[in-house]
mmCIF file of C-alpha atoms in Angstrom:
data_model
loop_
_atom_site.group_PDB
_atom_site.id
_atom_site.type_symbol
_atom_site.label_atom_id
_atom_site.label_comp_id
_atom_site.label_asym_id
_atom_site.label_seq_id
_atom_site.Cartn_x
_atom_site.Cartn_y
_atom_site.Cartn_z
ATOM 1 C CA MET A 33 122.885 -48.338 -8.204
ATOM 2 C CA SER A 34 123.838 -44.804 -7.194
ATOM 3 C CA THR A 35 127.364 -43.404 -7.134
ATOM 4 C CA LEU A 36 128.070 -41.531 -3.935
ATOM 5 C CA PRO A 37 130.617 -38.688 -4.040
ATOM 6 C CA ASN A 38 132.930 -40.451 -1.613
ATOM 7 C CA ALA A 39 132.298 -43.942 -2.856
ATOM 8 C CA PRO A 40 135.519 -45.936 -2.822
ATOM 9 C CA TYR A 41 137.222 -46.231 -6.182
ATOM 10 C CA HIS A 42 136.528 -49.287 -8.254
ATOM 11 C CA HIS A 43 139.846 -51.081 -8.616
ATOM 12 C CA GLY A 44 140.108 -50.442 -12.349
ATOM 13 C CA ASN A 45 139.328 -46.784 -11.898
ATOM 14 C CA LEU A 46 141.721 -46.339 -8.992
ATOM 15 C CA ARG A 47 144.649 -47.506 -11.088
ATOM 16 C CA GLN A 48 143.681 -45.009 -13.785
ATOM 17 C CA ALA A 49 143.139 -42.213 -11.248
ATOM 18 C CA LEU A 50 146.538 -42.948 -9.709
ATOM 19 C CA LEU A 51 148.238 -42.839 -13.099
ATOM 20 C CA GLU A 52 146.580 -39.539 -14.056
ATOM 21 C CA ALA A 53 147.530 -37.964 -10.733
ATOM 22 C CA ALA A 54 151.064 -39.343 -11.031
ATOM 23 C CA LEU A 55 151.449 -37.835 -14.512
ATOM 24 C CA ARG A 56 150.433 -34.453 -13.095
ATOM 25 C CA LEU A 57 152.803 -34.777 -10.120
ATOM 26 C CA LEU A 58 155.621 -35.899 -12.404
ATOM 27 C CA GLU A 59 155.390 -32.728 -14.488
ATOM 28 C CA GLN A 60 154.833 -30.451 -11.497
ATOM 29 C CA GLN A 61 157.520 -31.784 -9.174
ATOM 30 C CA GLY A 62 159.840 -33.910 -11.256
ATOM 31 C CA GLU A 63 160.528 -37.592 -10.863
ATOM 32 C CA ALA A 64 162.348 -37.115 -7.548
ATOM 33 C CA GLY A 65 159.226 -35.594 -5.983
ATOM 34 C CA LEU A 66 156.977 -38.475 -6.935
ATOM 35 C CA GLY A 67 156.315 -41.068 -4.237
ATOM 36 C CA LEU A 68 153.487 -43.493 -3.605
ATOM 37 C CA ARG A 69 152.513 -41.607 -0.423
ATOM 38 C CA ASP A 70 152.313 -38.242 -2.212
ATOM 39 C CA LEU A 71 150.228 -39.969 -4.815
ATOM 40 C CA ALA A 72 147.814 -41.427 -2.277
ATOM 41 C CA ARG A 73 147.381 -37.942 -0.799
ATOM 42 C CA ALA A 74 146.791 -36.397 -4.230
ATOM 43 C CA VAL A 75 144.084 -38.924 -5.081
ATOM 44 C CA GLY A 76 142.578 -38.889 -1.567
ATOM 45 C CA VAL A 77 143.024 -42.542 -0.733
ATOM 46 C CA SER A 78 144.798 -44.304 2.127
ATOM 47 C CA PRO A 79 148.606 -44.477 2.000
ATOM 48 C CA ALA A 80 148.385 -48.226 1.424
ATOM 49 C CA ALA A 81 145.937 -48.025 -1.485
ATOM 50 C CA PRO A 82 148.452 -47.318 -4.289
ATOM 51 C CA TYR A 83 150.328 -50.494 -3.327
ATOM 52 C CA ARG A 84 147.342 -52.543 -4.482
ATOM 53 C CA HIS A 85 148.242 -51.422 -8.013
ATOM 54 C CA PHE A 86 151.965 -50.689 -7.907
ATOM 55 C CA ASP A 87 154.352 -52.883 -5.926
ATOM 56 C CA SER A 88 156.912 -50.136 -5.623
ATOM 57 C CA ARG A 89 157.898 -46.685 -6.773
ATOM 58 C CA ALA A 90 159.866 -48.347 -9.596
ATOM 59 C CA ALA A 91 156.701 -50.135 -10.744
ATOM 60 C CA LEU A 92 154.821 -46.821 -10.752
ATOM 61 C CA LEU A 93 157.568 -45.161 -12.826
ATOM 62 C CA GLU A 94 157.493 -48.061 -15.259
ATOM 63 C CA ALA A 95 153.697 -47.785 -15.593
ATOM 64 C CA LEU A 96 154.028 -44.047 -16.224
ATOM 65 C CA ALA A 97 156.617 -44.616 -18.949
ATOM 66 C CA VAL A 98 154.385 -47.280 -20.536
ATOM 67 C CA THR A 99 151.432 -44.859 -20.456
ATOM 68 C CA GLY A 100 153.672 -42.192 -21.963
ATOM 69 C CA PHE A 101 154.683 -44.452 -24.851
ATOM 70 C CA GLN A 102 151.064 -45.508 -25.448
ATOM 71 C CA ARG A 103 149.837 -41.907 -25.692
ATOM 72 C CA PHE A 104 152.853 -40.922 -27.744
ATOM 73 C CA THR A 105 152.270 -43.787 -30.197
ATOM 74 C CA ALA A 106 148.563 -42.962 -30.484
ATOM 75 C CA ARG A 107 149.419 -39.345 -31.246
ATOM 76 C CA MET A 108 152.042 -40.385 -33.804
ATOM 77 C CA GLN A 109 149.608 -42.734 -35.542
ATOM 78 C CA ALA A 110 146.942 -40.003 -35.702
ATOM 79 C CA VAL A 111 149.452 -37.529 -37.160
ATOM 80 C CA MET A 112 150.718 -40.089 -39.660
ATOM 81 C CA ALA A 113 147.149 -40.754 -40.837
ATOM 82 C CA SER A 114 146.306 -37.047 -41.104
ATOM 83 C CA ALA A 115 149.413 -35.980 -43.063
ATOM 84 C CA PRO A 116 149.756 -38.533 -45.852
ATOM 85 C CA ASP A 117 151.857 -36.187 -48.024
ATOM 86 C CA ASP A 118 154.730 -35.700 -45.623
ATOM 87 C CA PRO A 119 154.094 -37.882 -42.573
ATOM 88 C CA LEU A 120 157.712 -37.794 -41.373
ATOM 89 C CA ALA A 121 157.845 -34.002 -41.036
ATOM 90 C CA ALA A 122 154.506 -33.933 -39.216
ATOM 91 C CA MET A 123 155.597 -36.765 -36.931
ATOM 92 C CA GLY A 124 158.927 -35.068 -36.270
ATOM 93 C CA LYS A 125 157.228 -31.899 -35.147
ATOM 94 C CA THR A 126 154.821 -33.921 -32.995
ATOM 95 C CA TYR A 127 157.780 -35.711 -31.387
ATOM 96 C CA VAL A 128 159.433 -32.452 -30.361
ATOM 97 C CA VAL A 129 156.151 -30.859 -29.229
ATOM 98 C CA PHE A 130 155.356 -33.937 -27.108
ATOM 99 C CA ALA A 131 158.772 -33.621 -25.434
ATOM 100 C CA LEU A 132 158.377 -29.891 -24.767
ATOM 101 C CA GLN A 133 154.826 -30.325 -23.439
ATOM 102 C CA ASN A 134 155.717 -33.276 -21.183
ATOM 103 C CA PRO A 135 159.412 -32.803 -20.391
ATOM 104 C CA ASN A 136 159.561 -34.999 -17.296
ATOM 105 C CA LEU A 137 157.478 -37.769 -18.844
ATOM 106 C CA PHE A 138 159.669 -37.638 -21.956
ATOM 107 C CA ARG A 139 162.836 -37.914 -19.849
ATOM 108 C CA LEU A 140 161.304 -40.810 -17.920
ATOM 109 C CA MET A 141 160.349 -42.643 -21.122
ATOM 110 C CA PHE A 142 163.956 -42.495 -22.292
ATOM 111 C CA SER A 143 165.653 -42.750 -18.916
ATOM 112 C CA PRO A 144 168.700 -45.040 -18.844
ATOM 113 C CA GLN A 145 167.726 -45.913 -15.256
ATOM 114 C CA LEU A 146 164.505 -47.580 -16.425
ATOM 115 C CA LYS A 147 166.169 -50.396 -18.344
ATOM 116 C CA LYS A 148 163.794 -51.639 -21.011
ATOM 117 C CA ASP A 149 165.438 -55.043 -21.438
ATOM 118 C CA ALA A 150 164.461 -55.955 -17.884
ATOM 119 C CA ARG A 151 160.857 -54.718 -18.361
ATOM 120 C CA PRO A 152 158.934 -56.565 -21.090
ATOM 121 C CA GLY A 153 155.872 -54.295 -20.915
ATOM 122 C CA LEU A 154 157.970 -51.159 -21.308
ATOM 123 C CA ARG A 155 160.034 -52.758 -24.059
ATOM 124 C CA MET A 156 156.827 -53.590 -25.938
ATOM 125 C CA ALA A 157 155.399 -50.071 -25.529
ATOM 126 C CA ALA A 158 158.653 -48.485 -26.731
ATOM 127 C CA ASP A 159 158.883 -50.928 -29.660
ATOM 128 C CA ALA A 160 155.328 -50.014 -30.710
ATOM 129 C CA ALA A 161 156.391 -46.358 -30.925
ATOM 130 C CA PHE A 162 159.438 -47.302 -32.990
ATOM 131 C CA ASP A 163 157.326 -49.558 -35.236
ATOM 132 C CA THR A 164 155.058 -46.611 -36.041
ATOM 133 C CA LEU A 165 158.070 -44.631 -37.182
ATOM 134 C CA ARG A 166 159.420 -47.668 -39.004
ATOM 135 C CA GLN A 167 156.107 -47.900 -40.883
ATOM 136 C CA ALA A 168 156.149 -44.196 -41.803
ATOM 137 C CA VAL A 169 159.714 -44.463 -43.107
ATOM 138 C CA GLY A 170 158.981 -47.375 -45.434
ATOM 139 C CA GLY A 171 161.870 -48.972 -47.285
ATOM 140 C CA THR A 172 163.094 -52.547 -47.211
ATOM 141 C CA ALA A 173 163.515 -54.590 -44.034
ATOM 142 C CA LEU A 174 167.242 -53.879 -44.142
ATOM 143 C CA ASP A 175 167.448 -50.164 -44.936
ATOM 144 C CA GLY A 176 164.097 -49.295 -43.325
ATOM 145 C CA ARG A 177 165.417 -49.959 -39.830
ATOM 146 C CA ILE A 178 168.507 -47.818 -40.427
ATOM 147 C CA ARG A 179 166.411 -45.002 -41.878
ATOM 148 C CA ALA A 180 163.969 -45.188 -38.974
ATOM 149 C CA LEU A 181 166.869 -45.052 -36.478
ATOM 150 C CA ALA A 182 168.276 -42.039 -38.343
ATOM 151 C CA ALA A 183 164.898 -40.246 -38.333
ATOM 152 C CA TRP A 184 164.489 -41.005 -34.632
ATOM 153 C CA ALA A 185 167.980 -39.685 -33.820
ATOM 154 C CA LYS A 186 167.212 -36.398 -35.586
ATOM 155 C CA VAL A 187 164.054 -35.531 -33.685
ATOM 156 C CA HIS A 188 165.287 -36.972 -30.389
ATOM 157 C CA GLY A 189 168.397 -34.812 -30.600
ATOM 158 C CA LEU A 190 166.368 -31.699 -31.313
ATOM 159 C CA ALA A 191 164.018 -32.458 -28.417
ATOM 160 C CA VAL A 192 166.896 -33.092 -25.981
ATOM 161 C CA LEU A 193 168.883 -30.019 -27.043
ATOM 162 C CA LEU A 194 165.800 -27.830 -26.595
ATOM 163 C CA LEU A 195 164.813 -29.405 -23.261
ATOM 164 C CA ASP A 196 168.366 -29.044 -21.962
ATOM 165 C CA GLY A 197 168.553 -25.391 -23.027
ATOM 166 C CA GLN A 198 171.475 -26.011 -25.388
ATOM 167 C CA ILE A 199 170.085 -24.267 -28.457
ATOM 168 C CA ALA A 200 170.462 -20.536 -28.033
ATOM 169 C CA ILE A 201 167.138 -18.974 -29.026
ATOM 170 C CA ARG A 202 167.839 -15.439 -30.223
ATOM 171 C CA ALA A 203 166.063 -12.440 -28.736
ATOM 172 C CA GLY A 204 162.669 -12.016 -30.358
ATOM 173 C CA GLU A 205 162.927 -15.399 -32.077
ATOM 174 C CA ASP A 206 159.843 -17.629 -32.141
ATOM 175 C CA SER A 207 161.028 -20.993 -30.804
ATOM 176 C CA GLU A 208 158.114 -22.859 -32.413
ATOM 177 C CA ALA A 209 158.925 -21.404 -35.817
ATOM 178 C CA LEU A 210 162.579 -22.332 -35.258
ATOM 179 C CA VAL A 211 161.590 -25.941 -34.503
ATOM 180 C CA ALA A 212 159.495 -26.065 -37.678
ATOM 181 C CA GLU A 213 162.404 -24.706 -39.710
ATOM 182 C CA ILE A 214 164.886 -27.187 -38.263
ATOM 183 C CA ILE A 215 162.453 -30.083 -38.760
ATOM 184 C CA GLY A 216 161.891 -28.914 -42.322
ATOM 185 C CA SER A 217 165.645 -28.914 -42.863
ATOM 186 C CA LEU A 218 166.207 -32.366 -41.319
ATOM 187 C CA MET B 115 217.874 -25.511 -12.273
ATOM 188 C CA SER B 116 217.074 -29.147 -11.511
ATOM 189 C CA THR B 117 213.627 -30.660 -11.209
ATOM 190 C CA LEU B 118 213.329 -32.835 -8.128
ATOM 191 C CA PRO B 119 210.797 -35.710 -8.231
ATOM 192 C CA ASN B 120 208.750 -34.206 -5.437
ATOM 193 C CA ALA B 121 209.224 -30.587 -6.420
ATOM 194 C CA PRO B 122 206.015 -28.651 -5.896
ATOM 195 C CA TYR B 123 203.984 -28.067 -9.036
ATOM 196 C CA HIS B 124 204.502 -24.846 -10.868
ATOM 197 C CA HIS B 125 201.159 -23.030 -10.723
ATOM 198 C CA GLY B 126 200.480 -23.348 -14.443
ATOM 199 C CA ASN B 127 201.284 -27.033 -14.391
ATOM 200 C CA LEU B 128 199.235 -27.726 -11.298
ATOM 201 C CA ARG B 129 196.099 -26.405 -12.955
ATOM 202 C CA GLN B 130 196.758 -28.660 -15.937
ATOM 203 C CA ALA B 131 197.555 -31.660 -13.719
ATOM 204 C CA LEU B 132 194.337 -31.071 -11.767
ATOM 205 C CA LEU B 133 192.293 -30.907 -14.958
ATOM 206 C CA GLU B 134 193.816 -34.109 -16.350
ATOM 207 C CA ALA B 135 193.221 -35.963 -13.093
ATOM 208 C CA ALA B 136 189.687 -34.576 -12.894
ATOM 209 C CA LEU B 137 188.924 -35.793 -16.431
ATOM 210 C CA ARG B 138 190.072 -39.275 -15.409
ATOM 211 C CA LEU B 139 188.034 -39.211 -12.182
ATOM 212 C CA LEU B 140 184.991 -37.908 -14.055
ATOM 213 C CA GLU B 141 184.976 -40.885 -16.404
ATOM 214 C CA GLN B 142 185.849 -43.413 -13.692
ATOM 215 C CA GLN B 143 183.423 -42.290 -10.996
ATOM 216 C CA GLY B 144 180.902 -40.004 -12.629
ATOM 217 C CA GLU B 145 180.278 -36.376 -11.857
ATOM 218 C CA ALA B 146 178.831 -37.145 -8.421
ATOM 219 C CA GLY B 147 182.096 -38.786 -7.336
ATOM 220 C CA LEU B 148 184.241 -35.804 -8.287
ATOM 221 C CA GLY B 149 185.183 -33.451 -5.474
ATOM 222 C CA LEU B 150 188.089 -31.069 -4.942
ATOM 223 C CA ARG B 151 189.390 -33.208 -2.060
ATOM 224 C CA ASP B 152 189.379 -36.420 -4.135
ATOM 225 C CA LEU B 153 191.173 -34.459 -6.797
ATOM 226 C CA ALA B 154 193.867 -33.212 -4.407
ATOM 227 C CA ARG B 155 194.443 -36.796 -3.270
ATOM 228 C CA ALA B 156 194.644 -38.058 -6.869
ATOM 229 C CA VAL B 157 197.255 -35.450 -7.790
ATOM 230 C CA GLY B 158 199.135 -35.774 -4.480
ATOM 231 C CA VAL B 159 198.795 -32.193 -3.295
ATOM 232 C CA SER B 160 197.361 -30.701 -0.121
ATOM 233 C CA PRO B 161 193.548 -30.532 0.174
ATOM 234 C CA ALA B 162 193.727 -26.753 -0.107
ATOM 235 C CA ALA B 163 195.859 -26.695 -3.267
ATOM 236 C CA PRO B 164 193.044 -27.177 -5.848
ATOM 237 C CA TYR B 165 191.292 -24.093 -4.415
ATOM 238 C CA ARG B 166 194.152 -21.948 -5.719
ATOM 239 C CA HIS B 167 192.861 -22.777 -9.208
ATOM 240 C CA PHE B 168 189.175 -23.538 -8.766
ATOM 241 C CA ASP B 169 187.020 -21.521 -6.362
ATOM 242 C CA SER B 170 184.498 -24.307 -6.009
ATOM 243 C CA ARG B 171 183.384 -27.651 -7.329
ATOM 244 C CA ALA B 172 181.129 -25.769 -9.778
ATOM 245 C CA ALA B 173 184.156 -23.863 -11.104
ATOM 246 C CA LEU B 174 186.013 -27.159 -11.592
ATOM 247 C CA LEU B 175 183.059 -28.655 -13.495
ATOM 248 C CA GLU B 176 182.867 -25.566 -15.682
ATOM 249 C CA ALA B 177 186.613 -25.778 -16.432
ATOM 250 C CA LEU B 178 186.200 -29.464 -17.336
ATOM 251 C CA ALA B 179 183.337 -28.675 -19.702
ATOM 252 C CA VAL B 180 185.399 -25.879 -21.302
ATOM 253 C CA THR B 181 188.335 -28.284 -21.724
ATOM 254 C CA GLY B 182 185.937 -30.830 -23.212
ATOM 255 C CA PHE B 183 184.621 -28.347 -25.775
ATOM 256 C CA GLN B 184 188.160 -27.219 -26.676
ATOM 257 C CA ARG B 185 189.344 -30.783 -27.334
ATOM 258 C CA PHE B 186 186.112 -31.615 -29.129
ATOM 259 C CA THR B 187 186.438 -28.556 -31.394
ATOM 260 C CA ALA B 188 190.099 -29.328 -32.131
ATOM 261 C CA ARG B 189 189.153 -32.873 -33.101
ATOM 262 C CA MET B 190 186.272 -31.635 -35.272
ATOM 263 C CA GLN B 191 188.518 -29.147 -37.051
ATOM 264 C CA ALA B 192 191.140 -31.831 -37.718
ATOM 265 C CA VAL B 193 188.479 -34.191 -39.116
ATOM 266 C CA MET B 194 186.956 -31.444 -41.244
ATOM 267 C CA ALA B 195 190.387 -30.662 -42.730
ATOM 268 C CA SER B 196 191.187 -34.326 -43.392
ATOM 269 C CA ALA B 197 187.882 -35.243 -45.090
ATOM 270 C CA PRO B 198 187.247 -32.464 -47.615
ATOM 271 C CA ASP B 199 184.915 -34.628 -49.735
ATOM 272 C CA ASP B 200 182.316 -35.340 -47.072
ATOM 273 C CA PRO B 201 183.293 -33.412 -43.950
ATOM 274 C CA LEU B 202 179.813 -33.622 -42.380
ATOM 275 C CA ALA B 203 179.705 -37.439 -42.345
ATOM 276 C CA ALA B 204 183.223 -37.629 -40.900
ATOM 277 C CA MET B 205 182.385 -34.995 -38.276
ATOM 278 C CA GLY B 206 179.137 -36.766 -37.414
ATOM 279 C CA LYS B 207 180.940 -40.012 -36.742
ATOM 280 C CA THR B 208 183.568 -38.158 -34.705
ATOM 281 C CA TYR B 209 180.803 -36.519 -32.650
ATOM 282 C CA VAL B 210 179.259 -39.871 -31.721
ATOM 283 C CA VAL B 211 182.633 -41.526 -31.079
ATOM 284 C CA PHE B 212 183.666 -38.633 -28.804
ATOM 285 C CA ALA B 213 180.443 -39.105 -26.816
ATOM 286 C CA LEU B 214 180.895 -42.878 -26.512
ATOM 287 C CA GLN B 215 184.568 -42.545 -25.535
ATOM 288 C CA ASN B 216 183.940 -39.787 -22.961
ATOM 289 C CA PRO B 217 180.346 -40.340 -21.815
ATOM 290 C CA ASN B 218 180.543 -38.415 -18.551
ATOM 291 C CA LEU B 219 182.453 -35.515 -20.080
ATOM 292 C CA PHE B 220 179.944 -35.395 -22.944
ATOM 293 C CA ARG B 221 177.020 -35.313 -20.501
ATOM 294 C CA LEU B 222 178.761 -32.579 -18.506
ATOM 295 C CA MET B 223 179.382 -30.476 -21.632
ATOM 296 C CA PHE B 224 175.662 -30.551 -22.420
ATOM 297 C CA SER B 225 174.339 -30.588 -18.869
ATOM 298 C CA PRO B 226 171.326 -28.318 -18.287
ATOM 299 C CA GLN B 227 172.695 -27.752 -14.756
ATOM 300 C CA LEU B 228 175.774 -25.986 -16.129
ATOM 301 C CA LYS B 229 173.938 -23.012 -17.625
ATOM 302 C CA LYS B 230 176.017 -21.532 -20.408
ATOM 303 C CA ASP B 231 174.329 -18.137 -20.382
ATOM 304 C CA ALA B 232 175.694 -17.506 -16.879
ATOM 305 C CA ARG B 233 179.224 -18.686 -17.838
ATOM 306 C CA PRO B 234 180.847 -16.604 -20.594
ATOM 307 C CA GLY B 235 183.910 -18.863 -20.922
ATOM 308 C CA LEU B 236 181.768 -21.971 -21.358
ATOM 309 C CA ARG B 237 179.430 -20.150 -23.733
ATOM 310 C CA MET B 238 182.419 -19.148 -25.867
ATOM 311 C CA ALA B 239 183.868 -22.692 -25.903
ATOM 312 C CA ALA B 240 180.491 -24.181 -26.873
ATOM 313 C CA ASP B 241 179.958 -21.520 -29.541
ATOM 314 C CA ALA B 242 183.382 -22.312 -31.037
ATOM 315 C CA ALA B 243 182.276 -25.941 -31.442
ATOM 316 C CA PHE B 244 179.035 -24.855 -33.101
ATOM 317 C CA ASP B 245 180.898 -22.403 -35.356
ATOM 318 C CA THR B 246 183.072 -25.261 -36.637
ATOM 319 C CA LEU B 247 179.937 -27.155 -37.616
ATOM 320 C CA ARG B 248 178.434 -23.969 -39.042
ATOM 321 C CA GLN B 249 181.531 -23.574 -41.217
ATOM 322 C CA ALA B 250 181.360 -27.195 -42.430
ATOM 323 C CA VAL B 251 177.676 -26.847 -43.330
ATOM 324 C CA GLY B 252 178.173 -23.745 -45.464
ATOM 325 C CA GLY B 253 175.118 -22.004 -46.867
ATOM 326 C CA THR B 254 173.921 -18.455 -46.353
ATOM 327 C CA ALA B 255 173.842 -16.691 -42.999
ATOM 328 C CA LEU B 256 170.121 -17.404 -42.795
ATOM 329 C CA ASP B 257 169.815 -21.039 -43.851
ATOM 330 C CA GLY B 258 173.309 -22.020 -42.677
ATOM 331 C CA ARG B 259 172.382 -21.652 -39.030
ATOM 332 C CA ILE B 260 169.229 -23.749 -39.458
ATOM 333 C CA ARG B 261 171.136 -26.432 -41.342
ATOM 334 C CA ALA B 262 173.880 -26.482 -38.711
ATOM 335 C CA LEU B 263 171.269 -26.838 -35.949
ATOM 336 C CA ALA B 264 169.649 -29.692 -37.889
ATOM 337 C CA ALA B 265 173.001 -31.450 -38.388
ATOM 338 C CA TRP B 266 173.799 -31.007 -34.705
ATOM 339 C CA ALA B 267 170.419 -32.415 -33.643
ATOM 340 C CA LYS B 268 170.971 -35.530 -35.746
ATOM 341 C CA VAL B 269 174.315 -36.538 -34.265
ATOM 342 C CA HIS B 270 173.448 -35.381 -30.757
ATOM 343 C CA GLY B 271 170.324 -37.537 -30.818
ATOM 344 C CA LEU B 272 172.253 -40.560 -31.995
ATOM 345 C CA ALA B 273 174.906 -40.041 -29.308
ATOM 346 C CA VAL B 274 172.307 -39.630 -26.541
ATOM 347 C CA LEU B 275 170.205 -42.605 -27.644
ATOM 348 C CA LEU B 276 173.303 -44.815 -27.704
ATOM 349 C CA LEU B 277 174.653 -43.517 -24.372
ATOM 350 C CA ASP B 278 171.256 -44.007 -22.740
ATOM 351 C CA GLY B 279 170.938 -47.558 -24.087
ATOM 352 C CA GLN B 280 167.781 -46.746 -26.066
ATOM 353 C CA ILE B 281 168.829 -48.230 -29.404
ATOM 354 C CA ALA B 282 168.481 -51.981 -29.258
ATOM 355 C CA ILE B 283 171.682 -53.454 -30.702
ATOM 356 C CA ARG B 284 170.850 -56.875 -32.123
ATOM 357 C CA ALA B 285 172.756 -59.971 -31.065
ATOM 358 C CA GLY B 286 175.959 -60.245 -33.071
ATOM 359 C CA GLU B 287 175.526 -56.738 -34.469
ATOM 360 C CA ASP B 288 178.602 -54.511 -34.671
ATOM 361 C CA SER B 289 177.574 -51.266 -32.965
ATOM 362 C CA GLU B 290 180.306 -49.255 -34.706
ATOM 363 C CA ALA B 291 179.136 -50.416 -38.106
ATOM 364 C CA LEU B 292 175.559 -49.556 -37.095
ATOM 365 C CA VAL B 293 176.640 -46.021 -36.144
ATOM 366 C CA ALA B 294 178.397 -45.624 -39.501
ATOM 367 C CA GLU B 295 175.272 -46.820 -41.330
ATOM 368 C CA ILE B 296 172.973 -44.475 -39.412
ATOM 369 C CA ILE B 297 175.351 -41.547 -39.936
ATOM 370 C CA GLY B 298 175.530 -42.418 -43.615
ATOM 371 C CA SER B 299 171.738 -42.390 -43.759
ATOM 372 C CA LEU B 300 171.356 -39.074 -41.906
#
C-alpha cells in the first residue's frame, strides 16, 4: 500500500492534524481568530471535514484545552521524576514556562467560559494535572489538598501576572532569572 | 446658600458621583456594559456632562482602576496596622476578599488592556499598592522585592482561580474557610 502525497487523511490522523493546526492558529491569532473554516483551510481539507471530528467551535476549544492539560501533565510528571530533590520548585518553574510559551492555550485551559463541570473530559484532564501536583506535595489526605491548592495558587498567580504584564521588569533585568528567583522564594 | 434637590452638581461632586455610579454599573453589568451615556443616565445628568470629567470611555476605565487601587491600598494599610502579629496573612485574606467582593473592578485593575506604562496615574496607584505589600514583607532592598512579588503572586493566583471558577469547591464546603486555610498554608 503506497501513501500518495494528496491521499485523504485517515480519520484518526485528521483529528490529530486538525488539533495540531488549531494549536498553532490559537497561538498565532488568539482564540477569537480560530474557527472551523480557518482550520479546514490551514489543514487543506474541505470546509465540512473538521465537523466530522468537532461538532462545533466550542467542541474544538474543549478538545484543545484537553490536549493542553494532557501535554502539561506529561511535562509536569517528567519534571517531577527528573528532580527528586526539589520537585515542587522544578514543577513551579515548568508551570510558568508553559504559560509563557503557550499563552493563549494556557488562558484557554483556565478560561471561565469553558466550564469544566459541564465537560467531563475536560474536568478529568484538569483533575489529572492537579493530581500530579497533589502527589508531588505529599502530606495527608486532609492537608495535602490544601497544600496543593496553595502551591497551585502561587505559580498560577505568577504566570497570570507575567502574562498580563503586571510585574514591572526593570531595564536590563533578565525575566527568566526573575522568575527563578520568585519561584525559589515561594 | 440653600441646596435645592435638583441643583446641578458642583463639578467636584459630579466627578465623584460619576465614579460611584460607574463602580456600581461595572459590577452590575461588567466592563462591556459601561458607557459614558449609561453613566449619565444613571446619575441623571445630560449625556454630555460626563465628558467634562472623562475625555473618553478609556479615561473613565482608567479613573475607575485608579480608584480601585486607592481603596484597595487604604484597606491593605488598615489591615496591616490592625494585625501587627501576622500582617501578611491578614493582607492576603483581604486581597482575596476584595477580589471576590469586586470581581469586575479587580479584573479591570489588573487588565492587560489597561497598560500601566502608558498611564502614569494608574502606574502610581498600582505602585502604591505594591509598596504597601513591600513594606509588610520587610527584608533588604534586594530580597524584599522578590519576596513581595512572591507574596503577591500567591494571593493573586488564589483570587484569579476562585474568580474563574477553577478551584472545585466540594459539596457542603465553606469557601471562606477554604480560603483561610489556603492562605494559612501559603
